[in-house]
PDB file of C-alpha atoms in Angstrom:
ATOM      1  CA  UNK A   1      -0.707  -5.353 -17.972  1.00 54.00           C
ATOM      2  CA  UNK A   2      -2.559  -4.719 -14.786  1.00 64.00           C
ATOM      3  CA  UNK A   3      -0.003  -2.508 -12.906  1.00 74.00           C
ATOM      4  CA  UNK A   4      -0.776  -2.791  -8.690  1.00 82.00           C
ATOM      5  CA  UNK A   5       0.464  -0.384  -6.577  1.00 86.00           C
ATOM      6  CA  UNK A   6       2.372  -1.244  -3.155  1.00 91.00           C
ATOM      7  CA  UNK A   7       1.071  -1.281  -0.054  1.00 90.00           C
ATOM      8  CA  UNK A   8       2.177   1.955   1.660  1.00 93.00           C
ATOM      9  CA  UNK A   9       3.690   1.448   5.294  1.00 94.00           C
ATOM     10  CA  UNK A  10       0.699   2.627   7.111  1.00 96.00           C
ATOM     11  CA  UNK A  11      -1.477   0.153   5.035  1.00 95.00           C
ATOM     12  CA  UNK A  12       0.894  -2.499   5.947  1.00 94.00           C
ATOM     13  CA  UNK A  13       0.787  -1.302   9.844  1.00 94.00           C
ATOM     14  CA  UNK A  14      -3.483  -1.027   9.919  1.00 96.00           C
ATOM     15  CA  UNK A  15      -2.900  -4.689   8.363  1.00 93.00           C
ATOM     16  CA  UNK A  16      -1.157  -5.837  11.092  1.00 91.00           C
ATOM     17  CA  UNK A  17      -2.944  -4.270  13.993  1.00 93.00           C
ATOM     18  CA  UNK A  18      -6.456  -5.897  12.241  1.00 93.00           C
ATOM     19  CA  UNK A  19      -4.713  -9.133  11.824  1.00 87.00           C
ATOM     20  CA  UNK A  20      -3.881  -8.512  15.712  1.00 85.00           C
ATOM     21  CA  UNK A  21      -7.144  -7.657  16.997  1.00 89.00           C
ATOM     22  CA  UNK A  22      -9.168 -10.907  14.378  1.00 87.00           C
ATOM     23  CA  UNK A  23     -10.117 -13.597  16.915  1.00 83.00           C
ATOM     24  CA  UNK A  24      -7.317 -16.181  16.888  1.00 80.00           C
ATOM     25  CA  UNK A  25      -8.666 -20.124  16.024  1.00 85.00           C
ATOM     26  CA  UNK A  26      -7.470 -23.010  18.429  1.00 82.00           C
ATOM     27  CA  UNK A  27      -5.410 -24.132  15.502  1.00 82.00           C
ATOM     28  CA  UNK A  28      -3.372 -20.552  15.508  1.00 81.00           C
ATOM     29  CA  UNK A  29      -2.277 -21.010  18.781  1.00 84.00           C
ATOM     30  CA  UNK A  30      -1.334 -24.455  18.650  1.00 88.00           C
ATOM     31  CA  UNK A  31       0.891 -23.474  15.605  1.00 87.00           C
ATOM     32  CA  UNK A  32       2.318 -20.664  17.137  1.00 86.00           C
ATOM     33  CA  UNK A  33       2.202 -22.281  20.672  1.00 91.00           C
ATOM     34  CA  UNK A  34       4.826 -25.334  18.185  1.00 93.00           C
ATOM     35  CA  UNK A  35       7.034 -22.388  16.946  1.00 93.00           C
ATOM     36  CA  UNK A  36       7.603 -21.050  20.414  1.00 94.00           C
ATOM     37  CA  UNK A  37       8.566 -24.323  21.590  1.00 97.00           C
ATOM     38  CA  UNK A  38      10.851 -25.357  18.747  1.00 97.00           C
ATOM     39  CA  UNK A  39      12.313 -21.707  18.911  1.00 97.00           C
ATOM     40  CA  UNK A  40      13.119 -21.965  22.873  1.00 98.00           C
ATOM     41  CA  UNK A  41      14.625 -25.647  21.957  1.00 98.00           C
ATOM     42  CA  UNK A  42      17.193 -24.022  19.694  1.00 98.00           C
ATOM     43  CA  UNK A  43      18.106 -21.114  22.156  1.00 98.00           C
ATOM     44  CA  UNK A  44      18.827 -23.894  24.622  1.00 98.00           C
ATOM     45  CA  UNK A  45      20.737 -26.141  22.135  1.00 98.00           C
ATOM     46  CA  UNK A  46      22.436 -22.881  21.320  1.00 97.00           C
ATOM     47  CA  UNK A  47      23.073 -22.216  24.506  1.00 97.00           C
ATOM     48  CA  UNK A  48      24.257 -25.454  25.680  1.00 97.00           C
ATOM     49  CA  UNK A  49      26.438 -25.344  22.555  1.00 97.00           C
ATOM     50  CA  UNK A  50      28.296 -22.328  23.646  1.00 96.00           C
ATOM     51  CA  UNK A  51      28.637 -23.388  26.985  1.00 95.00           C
ATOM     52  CA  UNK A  52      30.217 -26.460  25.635  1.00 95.00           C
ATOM     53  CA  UNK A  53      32.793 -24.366  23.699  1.00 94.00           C
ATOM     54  CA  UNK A  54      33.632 -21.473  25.862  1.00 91.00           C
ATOM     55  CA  UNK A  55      33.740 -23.713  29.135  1.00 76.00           C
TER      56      UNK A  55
END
């Protein structure tokens, strides 16, 4: 059987600094432009929630 080694921290930090400095696609930021929306609507639910209980 093929045995693979992991990736070592540093090879998963110079991953992640190349994925960071690859030219993003219109469709990356509109999907991550749709997470950061949907993530601020639950802080506010969240938020509104705890109001609601607390108050």
């Amino acid at each position: 059987m093929n045995e693979s080694r992991k990736p070592t921290l540093r090879q998963k930090w110079r991953g992640f600094v190349e994925f960071l400095h690859r030219p993003k696609t219109r469709f990356d930021i509109k999907d991550r432009s749709r997470a950061l929306l949907l993530y601020a609507v639950v802080v506010a639910v969240l938020m509104w929630l705890v109001g609601r209980i607390t108050g």
